[in-house]
């Protein structure tokens, strides 16, 4: 080896995922769910990338392109409904380099309309989450309903 020449480190072949990131994401989704259930739109909003490139795919088949479209729907639901309760269960986190994550799990949403009628639905959900500065933000989310067979089995 010639003086002053250093060897480059070998390329990284595995994704790094810290225990801290898993805890942060677990806390993040708990906080997001609590904000939704208390209909605190400002706090709920803080969990999302509020950009025109944000994507929401709703269980009804609706696609919201951009945070503004999604926020309009949320605002109407929060104003109209008497009560909402979102449950997220069995979340499976895949974190890449402590900067990006995919989160897959189950969801159940209970809503009560002004006439007191309950509406329950559930299914599977997927979130794409990215670290922006020091905070995690949901950049895309997708909710899908369970098939009739799956719903009957639950």
mmCIF file of C-alpha atoms in Angstrom:
data_model
loop_
_atom_site.group_PDB
_atom_site.id
_atom_site.type_symbol
_atom_site.label_atom_id
_atom_site.label_comp_id
_atom_site.label_asym_id
_atom_site.label_seq_id
_atom_site.Cartn_x
_atom_site.Cartn_y
_atom_site.Cartn_z
ATOM 1 C CA UNK A 1 0.000 0.000 0.000
ATOM 2 C CA UNK A 2 1.257 3.400 -0.885
ATOM 3 C CA UNK A 3 1.317 6.033 1.819
ATOM 4 C CA UNK A 4 -1.794 8.206 1.919
ATOM 5 C CA UNK A 5 -4.058 5.786 0.007
ATOM 6 C CA UNK A 6 -6.888 4.288 1.970
ATOM 7 C CA UNK A 7 -9.146 1.431 1.055
ATOM 8 C CA UNK A 8 -12.800 2.244 0.551
ATOM 9 C CA UNK A 9 -15.093 0.403 2.928
ATOM 10 C CA UNK A 10 -16.944 -2.552 1.414
ATOM 11 C CA UNK A 11 -20.407 -1.766 0.053
ATOM 12 C CA UNK A 12 -23.311 -2.351 2.423
ATOM 13 C CA UNK A 13 -25.407 -5.252 1.350
ATOM 14 C CA UNK A 14 -28.023 -5.289 4.110
ATOM 15 C CA UNK A 15 -30.579 -2.709 5.111
ATOM 16 C CA UNK A 16 -30.040 -1.176 8.522
ATOM 17 C CA UNK A 17 -33.046 -1.048 10.828
ATOM 18 C CA UNK A 18 -32.643 0.211 14.361
ATOM 19 C CA UNK A 19 -34.740 -0.729 17.358
ATOM 20 C CA UNK A 20 -35.255 3.016 17.870
ATOM 21 C CA UNK A 21 -36.934 3.341 14.466
ATOM 22 C CA UNK A 22 -39.311 0.490 15.247
ATOM 23 C CA UNK A 23 -40.251 2.129 18.558
ATOM 24 C CA UNK A 24 -40.669 5.520 16.867
ATOM 25 C CA UNK A 25 -42.974 4.020 14.248
ATOM 26 C CA UNK A 26 -45.014 2.131 16.821
ATOM 27 C CA UNK A 27 -45.457 5.377 18.794
ATOM 28 C CA UNK A 28 -46.153 7.281 15.556
ATOM 29 C CA UNK A 29 -49.051 5.024 14.560
ATOM 30 C CA UNK A 30 -50.465 5.005 18.099
ATOM 31 C CA UNK A 31 -50.433 8.824 18.100
ATOM 32 C CA UNK A 32 -51.970 8.955 14.603
ATOM 33 C CA UNK A 33 -54.804 6.634 15.656
ATOM 34 C CA UNK A 34 -55.446 8.606 18.863
ATOM 35 C CA UNK A 35 -55.613 11.890 16.937
ATOM 36 C CA UNK A 36 -58.069 10.384 14.445
ATOM 37 C CA UNK A 37 -60.277 8.935 17.185
ATOM 38 C CA UNK A 38 -60.427 12.282 19.002
ATOM 39 C CA UNK A 39 -61.115 14.004 15.646
ATOM 40 C CA UNK A 40 -58.109 16.263 16.171
ATOM 41 C CA UNK A 41 -57.481 17.118 12.519
ATOM 42 C CA UNK A 42 -54.467 19.335 13.291
ATOM 43 C CA UNK A 43 -52.593 16.591 15.167
ATOM 44 C CA UNK A 44 -53.748 13.902 12.724
ATOM 45 C CA UNK A 45 -52.487 16.061 9.850
ATOM 46 C CA UNK A 46 -49.008 16.254 11.430
ATOM 47 C CA UNK A 47 -48.514 12.546 10.668
ATOM 48 C CA UNK A 48 -48.798 13.079 6.914
ATOM 49 C CA UNK A 49 -46.811 14.565 4.068
ATOM 50 C CA UNK A 50 -49.131 17.434 3.228
ATOM 51 C CA UNK A 51 -47.919 17.691 -0.340
ATOM 52 C CA UNK A 52 -49.801 17.562 -3.633
ATOM 53 C CA UNK A 53 -47.957 14.288 -4.334
ATOM 54 C CA UNK A 54 -49.476 12.522 -1.295
ATOM 55 C CA UNK A 55 -51.666 9.541 -2.299
ATOM 56 C CA UNK A 56 -54.644 8.004 -0.481
ATOM 57 C CA UNK A 57 -56.463 4.920 -1.767
ATOM 58 C CA UNK A 58 -59.668 4.494 0.223
ATOM 59 C CA UNK A 59 -61.441 1.176 0.903
ATOM 60 C CA UNK A 60 -64.422 2.522 -1.075
ATOM 61 C CA UNK A 61 -62.254 2.777 -4.184
ATOM 62 C CA UNK A 62 -61.820 6.548 -3.975
ATOM 63 C CA UNK A 63 -58.371 7.893 -4.849
ATOM 64 C CA UNK A 64 -57.236 11.182 -3.365
ATOM 65 C CA UNK A 65 -54.350 12.786 -5.225
ATOM 66 C CA UNK A 66 -52.712 15.312 -2.984
ATOM 67 C CA UNK A 67 -53.210 16.139 0.668
ATOM 68 C CA UNK A 68 -55.872 18.762 -0.104
ATOM 69 C CA UNK A 69 -58.296 16.233 -1.599
ATOM 70 C CA UNK A 70 -57.837 13.863 1.337
ATOM 71 C CA UNK A 71 -58.153 16.636 3.932
ATOM 72 C CA UNK A 72 -61.486 17.801 2.446
ATOM 73 C CA UNK A 73 -62.955 14.325 2.906
ATOM 74 C CA UNK A 74 -61.586 14.060 6.442
ATOM 75 C CA UNK A 75 -62.940 17.457 7.411
ATOM 76 C CA UNK A 76 -66.428 16.530 6.150
ATOM 77 C CA UNK A 77 -66.362 13.176 7.973
ATOM 78 C CA UNK A 78 -65.152 14.701 11.234
ATOM 79 C CA UNK A 79 -67.876 17.381 11.098
ATOM 80 C CA UNK A 80 -70.707 15.040 10.086
ATOM 81 C CA UNK A 81 -70.127 11.949 12.225
ATOM 82 C CA UNK A 82 -71.062 11.694 15.889
ATOM 83 C CA UNK A 83 -68.195 9.320 16.651
ATOM 84 C CA UNK A 84 -65.294 7.596 14.917
ATOM 85 C CA UNK A 85 -62.951 4.877 16.094
ATOM 86 C CA UNK A 86 -60.025 3.575 14.072
ATOM 87 C CA UNK A 87 -58.158 0.467 15.133
ATOM 88 C CA UNK A 88 -54.893 -0.636 13.552
ATOM 89 C CA UNK A 89 -53.790 -4.163 14.360
ATOM 90 C CA UNK A 90 -50.970 -6.575 13.655
ATOM 91 C CA UNK A 91 -48.791 -3.880 12.094
ATOM 92 C CA UNK A 92 -45.712 -5.296 10.387
ATOM 93 C CA UNK A 93 -42.889 -2.777 9.877
ATOM 94 C CA UNK A 94 -40.149 -3.027 7.267
ATOM 95 C CA UNK A 95 -37.667 -0.198 7.798
ATOM 96 C CA UNK A 96 -34.933 0.630 5.307
ATOM 97 C CA UNK A 97 -31.860 2.554 6.425
ATOM 98 C CA UNK A 98 -33.962 4.229 9.145
ATOM 99 C CA UNK A 99 -35.284 6.575 6.430
ATOM 100 C CA UNK A 100 -38.154 4.749 4.727
ATOM 101 C CA UNK A 101 -40.644 2.124 5.866
ATOM 102 C CA UNK A 102 -43.542 0.091 4.630
ATOM 103 C CA UNK A 103 -46.182 -0.815 7.166
ATOM 104 C CA UNK A 104 -48.800 -3.489 6.544
ATOM 105 C CA UNK A 105 -51.593 -4.510 8.872
ATOM 106 C CA UNK A 106 -55.267 -4.732 9.554
ATOM 107 C CA UNK A 107 -57.745 -1.932 10.184
ATOM 108 C CA UNK A 108 -61.250 -1.565 11.583
ATOM 109 C CA UNK A 109 -63.257 1.645 11.447
ATOM 110 C CA UNK A 110 -66.411 2.206 13.470
ATOM 111 C CA UNK A 111 -68.490 5.291 12.724
ATOM 112 C CA UNK A 112 -71.708 6.610 14.235
ATOM 113 C CA UNK A 113 -73.782 8.974 12.100
ATOM 114 C CA UNK A 114 -75.953 11.818 13.477
ATOM 115 C CA UNK A 115 -78.999 9.506 13.601
ATOM 116 C CA UNK A 116 -77.091 7.083 15.862
ATOM 117 C CA UNK A 117 -76.582 4.389 13.224
ATOM 118 C CA UNK A 118 -73.319 2.474 13.496
ATOM 119 C CA UNK A 119 -71.256 1.670 10.416
ATOM 120 C CA UNK A 120 -68.376 -0.777 10.764
ATOM 121 C CA UNK A 121 -65.847 -1.807 8.157
ATOM 122 C CA UNK A 122 -62.405 -3.332 8.135
ATOM 123 C CA UNK A 123 -59.719 -4.823 6.014
ATOM 124 C CA UNK A 124 -56.041 -4.496 5.261
ATOM 125 C CA UNK A 125 -53.921 -1.370 5.104
ATOM 126 C CA UNK A 126 -50.530 -0.405 3.752
ATOM 127 C CA UNK A 127 -48.585 2.744 4.556
ATOM 128 C CA UNK A 128 -45.459 4.156 2.924
ATOM 129 C CA UNK A 129 -43.613 6.223 5.505
ATOM 130 C CA UNK A 130 -40.580 8.438 5.011
ATOM 131 C CA UNK A 131 -38.387 10.265 7.513
ATOM 132 C CA UNK A 132 -38.426 13.984 6.769
ATOM 133 C CA UNK A 133 -35.952 15.880 8.920
ATOM 134 C CA UNK A 134 -36.525 14.272 12.327
ATOM 135 C CA UNK A 135 -40.137 13.215 11.785
ATOM 136 C CA UNK A 136 -41.812 10.260 10.112
ATOM 137 C CA UNK A 137 -44.520 11.179 7.576
ATOM 138 C CA UNK A 138 -47.016 9.006 5.733
ATOM 139 C CA UNK A 139 -46.478 9.706 2.021
ATOM 140 C CA UNK A 140 -49.043 7.190 0.727
ATOM 141 C CA UNK A 141 -51.671 4.938 2.242
ATOM 142 C CA UNK A 142 -54.000 2.252 0.942
ATOM 143 C CA UNK A 143 -56.995 0.725 2.692
ATOM 144 C CA UNK A 144 -58.767 -2.286 1.198
ATOM 145 C CA UNK A 145 -61.850 -4.088 2.484
ATOM 146 C CA UNK A 146 -61.858 -7.751 3.406
ATOM 147 C CA UNK A 147 -63.473 -10.054 0.904
ATOM 148 C CA UNK A 148 -66.858 -11.490 1.897
ATOM 149 C CA UNK A 149 -65.179 -14.824 2.725
ATOM 150 C CA UNK A 150 -62.509 -13.165 4.882
ATOM 151 C CA UNK A 151 -65.057 -10.990 6.702
ATOM 152 C CA UNK A 152 -67.211 -14.044 7.471
ATOM 153 C CA UNK A 153 -64.192 -15.902 8.861
ATOM 154 C CA UNK A 154 -63.314 -13.063 11.281
#
